[in-house]
Each structure stands twice: as C-alpha cells, then as structure tokens.
Amino acid sequence: MQRTHSCGELTEKHAGKEVVLSGWVSNRRDHGGLTFVDLRDRYGITQVIFNPKTSRSVQEKAKELRDEFVVAVSGNVVKRPKGTENKELSTGAIEVQAKELEIVSRCEPLPLEVSGKTLANEDVRLKYRFLDLRRPEMQQNIVLRHRLGKVVREYFYSRGFLEIETPFLSKSTPEGARDYLVPSRVHPGKFFALPQSPQLFKQLLMVSGFDKYFQIVKCFRDEDLRADRQPEFTQIDVEMSFVSEENIFEIVEGLFKDIFKEIKGINLKTPFPRISYEESMERFGVDNPDMRFGLELVEVTEAIKGSGFKAFSQEIEYNGIVKALNAEKCGGFSKKELDELIELAQVHRAKGLVWFKVASGGLEGPVAKFFNEKILKELASKTKAKENDLLLLVAGKEEVVNAALGSIRRELGKKLGLIDDKKISFVWIVDFPLLEFDEEEDRWQAKHHPFTSPQEKDLPLLEKEPGKVKARAYDVVLNGVELGGGSIRIHRGEVQEKMFAALGISKQEAEAKFGFLLDAFKYGAPPHGGIAFGFDRIAAMLAGTESIREVIAFPKNKAAVSLMDSAPSPVSERQLKELKLKLDLEKKGKK
Ligand code: ASP
C-alpha cells in the first residue's frame, strides 16, 4: 500500500474519498465494539476507526496494534458525527474508516514515551534520540530550526551575499578556546585543528575580493563542561568588505527583522538601541544586559567615603569601588532570602554583601551604626530609596562588584517577576576594550581576537596604556543573552604588528601561527569587518527553550559525550599504529 496523503492533511473536503495513510500508532483505544487508532506522522494525527461491520478480521488485527507500530491503512474518509469533532487537530473534523490494515513493522516496549506527557530524563532521551525526535515537541523544534536556516539563507542571498564553504581540516584559529585536533596519517606527528570559527578564512576571502560572504557553519571548541555549551555548534558567519560598523548593524538588524517576521510573525523595531561596554558594566554589571527591567546599579564610592565601616574603607583605599542596587519594595525580605543573596555575591568572589532596609526614619540594618546620618542620607538619595525598599551594597575590585551585583540583579529580576516574557529587547554593545589583562598569565589578551581593529583615535595609547584602547568591536544581545559578536578588522600590517606587540606575540610566533594571513595582507587587503551569531542559541530562543540541546538533532550531553552512539570511543590498535600514535593513559590511572 502506498500512502496517498499525510496524517495531517485530510479535512471535510476529503469526505467520501478512499485514501491510504502510513504512520506510527500513537494511541489505540477499544470502545463500544470499535477500535480507534491515532495515526501519526510528522504532519499530524488522523483518527482511524476499525469497525467489525466493515471487516471483522481487519478489526481483530487492529487489536494487535501497540504504540509506535508502523502501519499502512486504507479506507474511506468520513465526517465525524456531530459533537465528536476534535478542534485541536487539523484533521479533527474527519476520521478514516479502515478497510485494510498492514502492519509494516512492530515496536518493542518503549524506553521513553513518544506520545504521552511524561518527559523522560535527558540521558534516556539522548540515548534514544531517534525516538525522542519523534515527539511532536521535538519535531516542531527541528522544523523551526530548518525554517530559521531558510530565512537566514534567503535573506543573505537576496542581499547579494555568497555562501562559501571553508575547511574543517585546518589550522588552529585564535578564538581563545582549546582546539579539537585531528592527527594526520599521511604526515605522522602533524595535526589538523577543527576550526573554532572560520575567522581567518573569511578574512582571506575578503582579500580575494568576495566582498559579501556568509555561511551557516559548524564550529568546534574543546571547552570545559559548561551547562549550555556544545563541543560542536553552528554559527551564522558573516564578513563584508569596504564597510563601517553602520553597514554591519544595518545588515544584522534586517536579518533579525526577517527572522522574527517569518518565524514569529512579529515586527521588530529597528534600529536596535546601542550602549557602550562601559555604560553596560556601569548600569547592569555585565556586558550582556537584560534590559527588560530596571534595578540598575549605582556607584556610591564617593558618597560612602569616610564612613567608619572598615570593610568598605579598606576596599576604597586599595582602589576598589562600592556599588549599590535598590531592590525596590523588598524591605520585607526574610533572613533566608537575604542569606541567599549574600551567598550569590560570594559565588562571584565578593567578600560580602551589605544591606539596608528603608524604614520611615531612614536606613536600618546590622551595619547602619557605622555610617553617619549624612552618609546614609546621601546613599538613600543616590539610590532613590523609598520606604520599604532594600539597598544591597558590594565593595571590592570593579570586576568583582559588577559580577556580584550583576548576577543579583538578574536573580531579583526573575524572582520578583519583573521580566515581561513578551518583550523583545535587542541591544548593541559597542566600544569594547581592545584588550583585557589576564591575571593568571600576567599579560594582555585580545578581548575579541587579535585581528580586531583598535579605534583610530586610541592607536597612540596601544603601547603605553593598552588597557585604555577601545576596539571597533560589537555584540548583539537579546533579553540578556549574547547572540553574536564581531568587529571591524585590522587590515594594515603596521597596526597588526603593534597589536601583536601589545599581546606579547613575537614576530616568529605570529609568522608561525598566522603567517598566511599576514602574507595575504601584503597583497592589497580591503578594509573589512564581520560578525558571527550562535545559530543554535537563536533557534532555542525562538522555540522558547533554555537549552540549545532541544534544537539540535543529535547533541552531546553536558559531559561532551554522545550517549546514543557512545562517541568518543576507543579505536583499534591498528588505527593508532597507522597514525603512529601511542596512548599513555596508565600513568594517570585512567586505562
Ligand atoms: N569569529 C568570531 C567568533 O566566532 C566572530 C567574528 O569576529 O566575526 O566569535
């Protein structure tokens, strides 16, 4: 039997037709002498009725059906009797009266429910991903991901961009994470690196004259376990020549406009607001601010100077700062709630968290006695404190204070229900610092990557005050999540040399690592810039799920393992021999 229609297709219009449907049994019920089967495929569900009056033997066979059997059924489409229609199904006005039934394949007892409401734990779902993907929610997510890819491609095609593939077997790229290595059999002892991004290749494509490039591309980063990272993930990668930041912003805003229109039916407002990195850190404590709610941070270092509170005055003495957050209307917080906030501050390396409740007579709290009336008044006025508010203060190094209060702000936004789920709040973060100091390695690192252009006006500072140099770099943030980032690149050899010098990269090292790019720049390099977005993250946000694993067909689990095919797995002695590799696992007792 060859199917004539899908399980999501039949409506009243088909009544009286003879059809053949194929699909999975998603439910079987025996009722008043009849057998009902919900037949499912990726297009929907159709109710099939087996009636002994039509054929007793076919109905008997239908009683053998169990969930997830694959069957083919032929029969007539009939309108359902009045009052028995199912408005939730696109096929809910009809049913198919079965004449013939073929059991195409049977199904063993299921390790997870495909049609039920109970969600198996994630390990089981990942082990039996092929079944998990049958669940209607997952089917929707995968379809959404496909549609997202389609919108993105059509958008870039329509704007004259070329889709160009770049190698997976390549040389390490300077994205800052650890590389996945692939040993070369032909050149024993040598390795390819899987690209962390196509960064260098897309810049080379600009040198070759392909002035508008994009690619939806896999990237690989061997990072330590973090809740929502995947060792291989997908980027929308873009690069353009002869552009300024403005051109890139315009292209990106147009892209998100199309995505939201096509997938969500929402008209996005553009241009997106822009704030500098500095302003973002000042007001929100983070560079990926959720701007759907207030609770902004206020610096109170000056106001608090000269208090008798040692913990604060010492921090200020050692170049620390003090910032406050006014948790409005939270004056009634319990000791437990306050303790939780203190703990959160400590997770971010703050030594402590000081709180004041705002009472009718002024600020009250365990350390209020160390502050004179004038300071308390100043503090209340700076934070716009009103009766029944709660002031939270952290002192210390700027990064620590920002990280602690930034995460408390996020936590309170959620806890107090201040976040409107319907809001879509895009923001560009601009004017990032070019470099950041790596305390552990005791040297400057590129905040974005070493090919990011410094701002022209800051060039003279690069040697003496590298920390003050701003980059021509930008990030796009949506509702507190960084969706992507990029920069205008360096295309002049002498600037690149200065940048390497600031990073402590010697000429030889630069030559060995990126010689081919530096070489290319000697032969007529156009000014260029670009951006890359997390495709999985965008799909997850559109699907309304927190985890990117929900929108990836075959993801790894949190420990970077594929539970379904158990990759990574050992390889044979012969394979190792061919690669001239010897394992040295015993030493660590890890056999
Ligand atoms: N290659 C960068 C990244 O993956 C993005 C860019 O600068 O275009 O983060």
XYZ file of C-alpha atoms and ligand atoms in Angstrom:
600
model
C 0.000 0.000 0.000
C 1.421 3.385 -0.991
C 0.275 6.381 1.060
C -1.944 8.869 -0.744
C -1.993 11.549 1.952
C -0.096 12.517 5.083
C -1.602 12.178 8.558
C -2.029 15.943 8.825
C -3.758 16.570 5.555
C -7.336 15.295 5.498
C -10.249 17.670 6.131
C -14.008 17.740 5.455
C -13.170 18.411 1.816
C -11.856 14.842 1.502
C -15.035 13.217 2.875
C -16.111 10.312 0.672
C -12.584 9.758 -0.694
C -10.733 6.483 -0.478
C -7.252 7.026 0.955
C -4.153 5.203 2.156
C -2.310 6.529 5.206
C 1.003 5.354 6.665
C 2.468 6.254 10.008
C 3.051 5.370 13.632
C 0.380 4.226 16.065
C 0.290 6.912 18.689
C -2.668 5.547 20.633
C -5.132 2.641 20.387
C -8.461 2.512 22.247
C -11.226 -0.088 22.188
C -14.645 1.474 22.685
C -18.144 0.069 22.322
C -17.074 -2.691 19.965
C -14.944 -0.349 17.835
C -11.165 0.088 17.749
C -9.780 3.633 17.426
C -6.222 4.326 16.393
C -4.458 7.711 16.272
C -2.116 7.502 13.339
C 0.804 9.929 13.439
C 3.488 11.199 11.092
C 5.393 14.450 11.108
C 2.483 16.322 9.570
C -0.119 15.439 12.188
C -2.502 12.859 13.579
C -5.516 11.225 11.931
C -8.088 9.113 13.743
C -8.692 5.724 12.151
C -11.706 3.564 13.100
C -11.814 -0.191 12.805
C -15.417 -1.363 12.706
C -16.327 -5.081 12.796
C -19.187 -4.267 10.449
C -16.723 -3.207 7.768
C -14.416 -6.178 8.362
C -14.229 -8.345 11.449
C -10.818 -9.771 10.545
C -9.286 -6.327 9.996
C -10.613 -5.163 13.357
C -9.193 -8.279 15.039
C -5.803 -7.453 13.521
C -6.101 -3.851 14.745
C -6.329 -5.145 18.299
C -2.738 -6.334 17.947
C -1.545 -2.748 17.427
C 0.655 -1.199 20.094
C 2.189 2.258 20.400
C 4.769 3.057 17.719
C 3.956 0.167 15.380
C 4.309 1.346 11.795
C 1.192 0.615 9.760
C -0.471 1.296 6.438
C -4.257 1.659 6.390
C -6.666 2.081 3.524
C -10.216 3.262 3.978
C -12.809 5.949 3.452
C -12.717 9.472 4.786
C -15.935 10.287 6.662
C -17.091 13.336 8.580
C -17.078 12.712 12.295
C -20.528 12.546 13.911
C -21.652 15.934 15.293
C -20.207 16.659 18.691
C -17.249 14.294 18.323
C -15.011 16.648 16.305
C -11.595 17.444 17.779
C -10.802 21.137 17.354
C -7.192 20.637 18.433
C -6.334 18.526 15.408
C -6.146 19.906 11.883
C -7.804 16.637 10.842
C -10.271 16.769 13.735
C -13.396 17.074 11.542
C -12.919 13.671 9.887
C -11.882 10.114 10.544
C -10.873 7.242 8.302
C -12.959 4.062 8.298
C -10.407 1.335 7.775
C -10.889 -1.375 5.191
C -7.395 -2.819 5.122
C -4.514 -2.819 7.574
C -0.903 -3.739 7.016
C 1.422 -3.990 9.998
C 4.647 -2.759 8.430
C 6.843 -3.069 11.498
C 6.401 -3.727 15.190
C 7.821 -1.900 18.176
C 9.425 -3.320 21.303
C 8.476 -1.920 24.729
C 9.456 1.747 24.608
C 12.241 3.218 26.775
C 10.515 6.615 26.661
C 7.021 7.916 25.972
C 6.618 9.332 22.486
C 3.005 10.455 22.729
C 2.496 10.754 26.465
C 3.007 13.770 28.655
C 5.811 12.384 30.834
C 9.229 13.557 29.755
C 11.986 11.011 30.291
C 15.226 12.208 31.873
C 17.685 13.759 29.476
C 20.161 10.862 29.441
C 17.431 8.465 28.329
C 16.235 10.974 25.752
C 19.741 11.341 24.347
C 20.429 7.611 24.309
C 17.236 7.002 22.348
C 17.391 10.280 20.457
C 15.795 8.705 17.358
C 12.666 8.109 19.479
C 12.888 11.390 21.348
C 12.927 13.165 17.978
C 9.587 11.520 17.164
C 7.928 13.512 19.928
C 5.794 16.301 18.462
C 7.626 18.979 20.522
C 10.979 17.893 19.114
C 9.582 17.643 15.615
C 8.425 21.253 15.930
C 11.850 22.348 17.166
C 13.646 20.650 14.297
C 11.207 22.130 11.777
C 11.704 25.554 13.347
C 15.463 25.186 13.028
C 15.055 24.291 9.375
C 12.841 27.341 8.793
C 15.359 29.557 10.571
C 18.117 28.327 8.263
C 15.900 29.012 5.289
C 15.103 32.601 6.352
C 18.775 33.298 7.009
C 19.887 31.911 3.647
C 17.164 33.706 1.708
C 17.975 36.970 3.465
C 21.652 36.833 2.587
C 21.027 35.593 -0.975
C 18.643 38.487 -1.554
C 21.289 40.936 -0.395
C 23.919 39.594 -2.774
C 25.961 37.572 -0.286
C 27.846 34.494 -1.456
C 27.715 31.294 0.570
C 31.243 29.915 0.594
C 32.434 26.829 2.451
C 35.664 26.853 4.412
C 37.735 23.846 5.543
C 37.087 21.762 8.637
C 40.550 20.262 8.491
C 42.544 23.375 9.112
C 44.999 25.128 11.332
C 44.134 26.369 14.752
C 42.192 29.696 14.815
C 42.747 32.274 17.511
C 39.295 32.206 19.120
C 40.696 31.552 22.556
C 39.331 28.075 23.326
C 41.131 24.734 23.062
C 41.235 23.098 19.624
C 39.942 19.684 18.658
C 42.866 18.008 16.941
C 42.819 15.501 14.090
C 46.021 13.515 13.552
C 47.314 13.298 10.002
C 48.104 9.756 8.831
C 49.981 10.954 5.772
C 52.127 13.283 7.865
C 52.757 11.430 11.105
C 53.178 13.687 14.089
C 51.245 16.509 12.456
C 47.714 17.542 13.264
C 44.834 19.412 11.777
C 42.691 21.516 14.069
C 38.938 21.677 13.641
C 38.095 25.366 13.258
C 36.815 27.258 16.289
C 35.334 29.570 13.673
C 36.136 30.336 10.029
C 37.656 33.663 11.140
C 40.903 33.598 9.160
C 39.332 32.051 6.077
C 36.592 34.633 5.866
C 39.178 37.401 6.117
C 41.165 35.745 3.327
C 38.003 35.623 1.221
C 37.823 39.403 1.590
C 41.386 39.691 0.317
C 40.253 37.542 -2.631
C 37.535 40.045 -3.429
C 34.384 38.172 -2.294
C 33.111 41.272 -0.574
C 29.932 39.773 0.921
C 30.334 36.330 2.441
C 28.138 34.264 4.720
C 27.945 30.681 5.847
C 25.884 28.632 8.285
C 28.751 26.627 9.613
C 29.808 24.148 12.281
C 32.466 25.329 14.708
C 34.373 23.252 17.236
C 35.671 24.269 20.647
C 37.068 21.890 23.204
C 35.863 23.777 26.242
C 35.453 22.555 29.765
C 31.992 21.493 30.792
C 29.559 24.336 30.957
C 25.856 23.821 31.222
C 24.823 25.004 27.819
C 27.835 24.591 25.585
C 28.241 22.051 22.815
C 31.676 20.968 21.557
C 30.335 21.410 18.032
C 27.874 24.182 17.435
C 26.564 26.176 14.500
C 27.310 29.787 13.632
C 25.863 32.203 11.137
C 29.155 33.641 9.937
C 29.336 36.924 8.012
C 32.102 39.101 6.573
C 31.995 42.191 4.348
C 34.494 44.488 2.665
C 34.505 48.283 2.405
C 32.134 48.638 5.339
C 31.875 50.516 8.582
C 30.085 49.439 11.749
C 26.927 51.132 10.468
C 26.704 48.873 7.396
C 27.082 45.789 9.520
C 24.477 46.943 12.037
C 22.037 47.600 9.221
C 22.540 44.136 7.693
C 22.188 42.412 11.051
C 19.088 44.350 12.089
C 17.492 43.483 8.740
C 18.326 39.830 9.323
C 16.647 39.734 12.733
C 13.675 41.659 11.355
C 13.154 38.905 8.755
C 13.717 36.117 11.270
C 11.152 37.455 13.742
C 8.660 38.282 10.996
C 8.884 34.874 9.329
C 9.107 32.668 12.387
C 7.124 34.591 14.979
C 5.007 36.974 12.912
C 6.482 39.833 14.945
C 7.543 43.205 13.513
C 10.790 44.145 15.221
C 11.596 47.774 15.798
C 14.916 48.844 14.328
C 17.496 50.275 14.724
C 18.347 48.485 17.963
C 19.488 50.754 20.802
C 23.237 50.953 21.381
C 25.136 51.325 24.593
C 28.830 51.292 25.251
C 30.518 48.434 27.081
C 31.389 50.907 29.823
C 27.805 52.042 30.267
C 26.579 48.452 30.275
C 29.028 47.490 33.011
C 28.181 50.617 34.999
C 24.425 50.209 34.888
C 23.993 46.434 34.753
C 27.315 44.971 35.876
C 27.536 42.740 32.778
C 28.163 43.097 29.038
C 25.041 41.120 28.129
C 22.392 43.134 29.958
C 18.767 42.113 30.185
C 17.161 45.500 29.630
C 13.574 44.346 30.056
C 13.639 45.568 33.656
C 15.263 48.218 35.867
C 17.099 47.543 39.147
C 20.161 49.358 37.823
C 23.402 49.565 39.756
C 24.575 52.895 41.182
C 28.133 53.702 42.120
C 28.312 55.133 45.655
C 32.071 55.100 46.323
C 32.242 58.877 46.805
C 29.103 59.032 48.897
C 30.376 56.393 51.261
C 33.980 57.601 51.631
C 34.844 58.466 55.187
C 32.399 56.098 56.846
C 33.545 54.183 59.887
C 32.842 50.901 58.168
C 36.225 49.240 57.781
C 35.244 46.626 55.214
C 34.316 49.468 52.839
C 37.033 51.993 53.620
C 39.747 49.384 53.145
C 38.435 48.355 49.737
C 38.267 52.011 48.689
C 41.810 52.542 49.883
C 43.010 49.710 47.616
C 41.366 51.243 44.546
C 38.165 49.326 45.000
C 34.691 50.719 44.445
C 31.306 50.443 46.139
C 28.109 49.961 44.189
C 24.515 49.716 45.304
C 21.349 48.200 43.922
C 17.951 49.321 45.116
C 15.741 46.223 45.306
C 12.502 48.170 45.297
C 9.761 47.058 47.673
C 11.916 44.222 49.033
C 12.212 45.678 52.546
C 10.286 42.685 53.837
C 12.865 40.096 52.709
C 13.389 37.307 55.258
C 16.760 36.373 56.728
C 16.794 33.333 54.453
C 16.198 35.454 51.363
C 18.958 37.845 52.395
C 21.322 34.926 53.072
C 20.688 33.605 49.571
C 21.685 36.965 48.095
C 24.818 37.066 50.229
C 25.743 33.596 49.005
C 25.218 34.634 45.398
C 27.536 37.626 45.910
C 30.163 35.316 47.389
C 29.938 32.907 44.450
C 31.181 35.866 42.404
C 34.097 36.363 44.793
C 32.612 39.316 46.688
C 33.747 39.307 50.301
C 30.265 40.155 51.444
C 27.008 41.951 50.803
C 25.771 44.788 52.973
C 22.060 45.529 53.178
C 19.869 48.321 54.482
C 16.125 48.244 54.822
C 14.463 51.571 54.178
C 12.215 52.433 57.127
C 10.203 55.612 57.729
C 13.006 57.011 59.861
C 15.824 56.204 57.405
C 18.141 53.309 56.582
C 18.304 50.404 59.008
C 20.491 47.341 59.081
C 23.151 45.474 61.026
C 25.948 47.850 59.974
C 23.957 51.110 59.832
C 25.630 52.266 63.040
C 28.968 52.646 61.250
C 27.581 55.310 58.919
C 26.731 58.843 59.972
C 23.401 60.454 59.176
C 24.831 62.481 56.290
C 26.247 59.425 54.524
C 23.049 57.432 54.987
C 21.024 60.319 53.567
C 23.355 60.630 50.596
C 23.126 56.884 49.997
C 19.324 56.981 50.125
C 19.197 59.868 47.696
C 21.691 58.329 45.220
C 19.699 55.092 45.113
C 16.313 56.862 45.122
C 15.377 54.797 48.158
C 11.747 54.816 49.266
C 10.152 53.324 52.330
C 10.117 49.507 52.228
C 12.947 49.307 49.669
C 16.030 47.178 50.232
C 19.512 48.517 49.411
C 22.214 45.994 48.558
C 25.862 47.113 48.550
C 29.049 45.389 47.466
C 32.599 46.734 47.793
C 35.761 45.491 46.123
C 37.520 45.397 42.777
C 35.380 46.766 39.987
C 35.060 43.390 38.195
C 34.049 41.625 41.369
C 31.485 44.258 42.371
C 29.961 44.223 38.887
C 29.845 40.446 38.663
C 28.242 40.091 42.098
C 25.621 42.815 41.745
C 25.063 41.974 38.072
C 24.053 38.451 38.959
C 21.976 39.583 41.954
C 20.154 41.941 39.597
C 19.385 39.084 37.203
C 18.265 36.846 40.046
C 15.982 39.512 41.518
C 14.524 40.302 38.095
C 13.393 36.683 37.854
C 12.413 36.239 41.492
C 10.337 39.419 41.621
C 8.619 38.674 38.308
C 9.904 41.906 36.751
C 10.603 40.316 33.371
C 7.877 40.596 30.756
C 8.221 37.415 28.654
C 6.595 39.111 25.693
C 9.213 41.842 25.491
C 11.940 41.515 22.878
C 14.817 43.673 23.935
C 17.705 43.817 21.480
C 20.717 45.979 22.215
C 24.101 46.555 20.582
C 27.023 46.717 22.957
C 29.770 48.835 21.384
C 33.169 50.323 22.228
C 34.566 47.226 23.901
C 38.072 47.424 25.302
C 40.550 46.002 22.797
C 42.473 44.048 25.426
C 41.914 42.558 28.830
C 44.522 41.710 31.392
C 44.926 38.031 32.131
C 45.997 37.893 35.798
C 46.924 34.225 35.652
C 49.187 34.583 32.633
C 50.208 38.081 33.661
C 49.762 39.519 30.182
C 47.297 41.293 27.919
C 44.893 39.196 25.851
C 42.666 40.232 22.970
C 39.142 40.666 24.273
C 37.706 39.588 20.921
C 40.547 38.233 18.788
C 43.933 39.574 17.650
C 42.587 40.820 14.291
C 40.083 43.224 15.797
C 40.857 46.807 14.904
C 41.592 49.349 17.613
C 39.677 52.617 17.343
C 41.781 55.019 15.289
C 41.831 57.721 17.962
C 43.226 55.275 20.548
C 46.110 53.989 18.411
C 48.708 56.163 20.170
C 47.770 54.550 23.506
C 48.421 50.999 22.352
C 51.987 50.908 23.577
C 51.830 52.774 26.883
C 48.259 52.345 28.089
C 46.909 49.281 26.316
C 44.062 48.929 28.815
C 42.567 52.213 27.633
C 42.355 51.321 23.946
C 38.845 50.757 22.631
C 38.094 48.262 19.880
C 35.881 48.533 16.832
C 34.020 45.527 18.206
C 30.321 44.965 18.870
C 27.976 42.353 20.332
C 24.258 41.813 19.800
C 22.374 40.968 22.962
C 18.766 39.799 23.157
C 16.990 39.686 26.528
C 20.245 39.288 28.404
C 21.745 36.675 26.093
C 24.659 37.411 23.777
C 23.578 36.214 20.341
C 26.690 37.200 18.474
C 29.612 39.491 18.093
C 32.137 40.744 15.633
C 34.393 43.592 14.682
C 35.959 45.735 12.024
C 39.320 44.073 11.418
C 42.863 45.295 11.157
C 43.901 45.337 7.503
C 47.178 47.268 7.787
C 50.385 45.449 8.529
C 51.847 48.098 10.814
C 48.747 48.174 13.036
C 48.731 44.382 13.200
C 52.366 44.455 14.300
C 51.566 46.891 17.101
C 48.692 44.686 18.180
C 50.930 41.615 18.317
C 53.479 43.587 20.286
C 50.814 44.606 22.815
C 49.792 40.951 23.136
C 53.379 39.886 23.639
C 53.326 37.790 20.455
C 56.746 37.736 18.834
C 57.309 38.144 15.103
C 58.281 34.468 14.813
C 55.239 33.313 16.716
C 52.925 35.478 14.609
C 54.600 34.158 11.493
C 54.191 30.536 12.558
C 50.570 30.946 13.620
C 49.021 33.337 11.152
C 51.783 33.886 8.586
C 49.424 33.160 5.715
C 47.010 35.900 6.771
C 49.765 38.452 7.321
C 51.153 37.475 3.956
C 47.787 37.958 2.279
C 47.543 41.447 3.763
C 50.706 42.391 1.827
C 48.909 41.943 -1.481
C 46.147 44.517 -1.353
C 43.755 43.965 1.539
C 40.428 45.784 1.546
C 39.128 47.200 4.815
C 36.682 44.637 6.145
C 34.641 43.510 9.109
C 32.060 40.975 10.118
C 30.134 39.193 12.761
C 29.060 35.701 13.812
C 25.922 34.504 15.601
C 25.084 31.408 17.569
C 22.574 29.671 15.330
C 21.605 27.111 17.993
C 21.013 29.840 20.567
C 18.778 31.836 18.217
C 16.789 28.687 17.398
C 16.435 27.887 21.116
C 15.179 31.377 21.930
C 12.661 31.263 19.093
C 11.497 27.829 20.272
C 11.131 29.201 23.799
C 13.547 26.755 25.369
C 16.546 27.387 27.599
C 18.741 24.591 26.316
C 20.307 24.520 22.868
C 20.219 20.713 23.046
C 16.473 20.979 22.410
C 17.064 22.388 18.938
C 19.974 20.171 17.863
C 19.012 16.813 16.357
C 21.937 14.865 17.805
C 23.640 16.846 20.567
C 26.264 15.768 23.049
C 25.333 15.705 26.717
C 26.790 18.041 29.323
C 29.891 15.860 29.573
C 30.551 16.204 25.810
C 29.502 12.604 25.159
C 27.045 11.358 22.568
C 25.065 8.823 24.574
C 23.404 7.354 21.506
C 26.479 6.165 19.620
C 28.801 6.496 22.644
C 31.263 8.815 20.964
C 34.020 9.463 21.833
C 35.073 5.821 21.952
C 38.338 3.858 21.830
C 39.847 2.993 18.457
C 41.702 -0.129 17.362
C 45.427 -0.697 17.807
C 45.683 -0.771 14.037
C 44.190 2.681 13.657
C 46.604 4.070 16.223
C 49.516 2.359 14.519
C 48.592 3.860 11.176
C 48.650 7.267 12.799
C 51.895 6.419 14.595
C 50.244 7.308 17.903
C 50.838 5.627 21.247
C 48.445 6.118 24.149
C 49.876 6.981 27.511
C 46.879 6.540 29.791
C 48.209 4.278 32.533
C 50.185 6.976 34.249
C 47.054 8.832 35.219
C 45.449 5.544 36.233
C 42.834 6.067 33.594
C 43.163 2.941 31.432
N 34.968 34.694 14.630
C 34.322 35.416 15.702
C 33.708 34.423 16.695
O 33.474 33.276 16.361
C 33.232 36.305 15.225
C 33.720 37.405 14.334
O 34.580 38.190 14.741
O 33.190 37.522 13.232
O 33.418 34.798 17.815
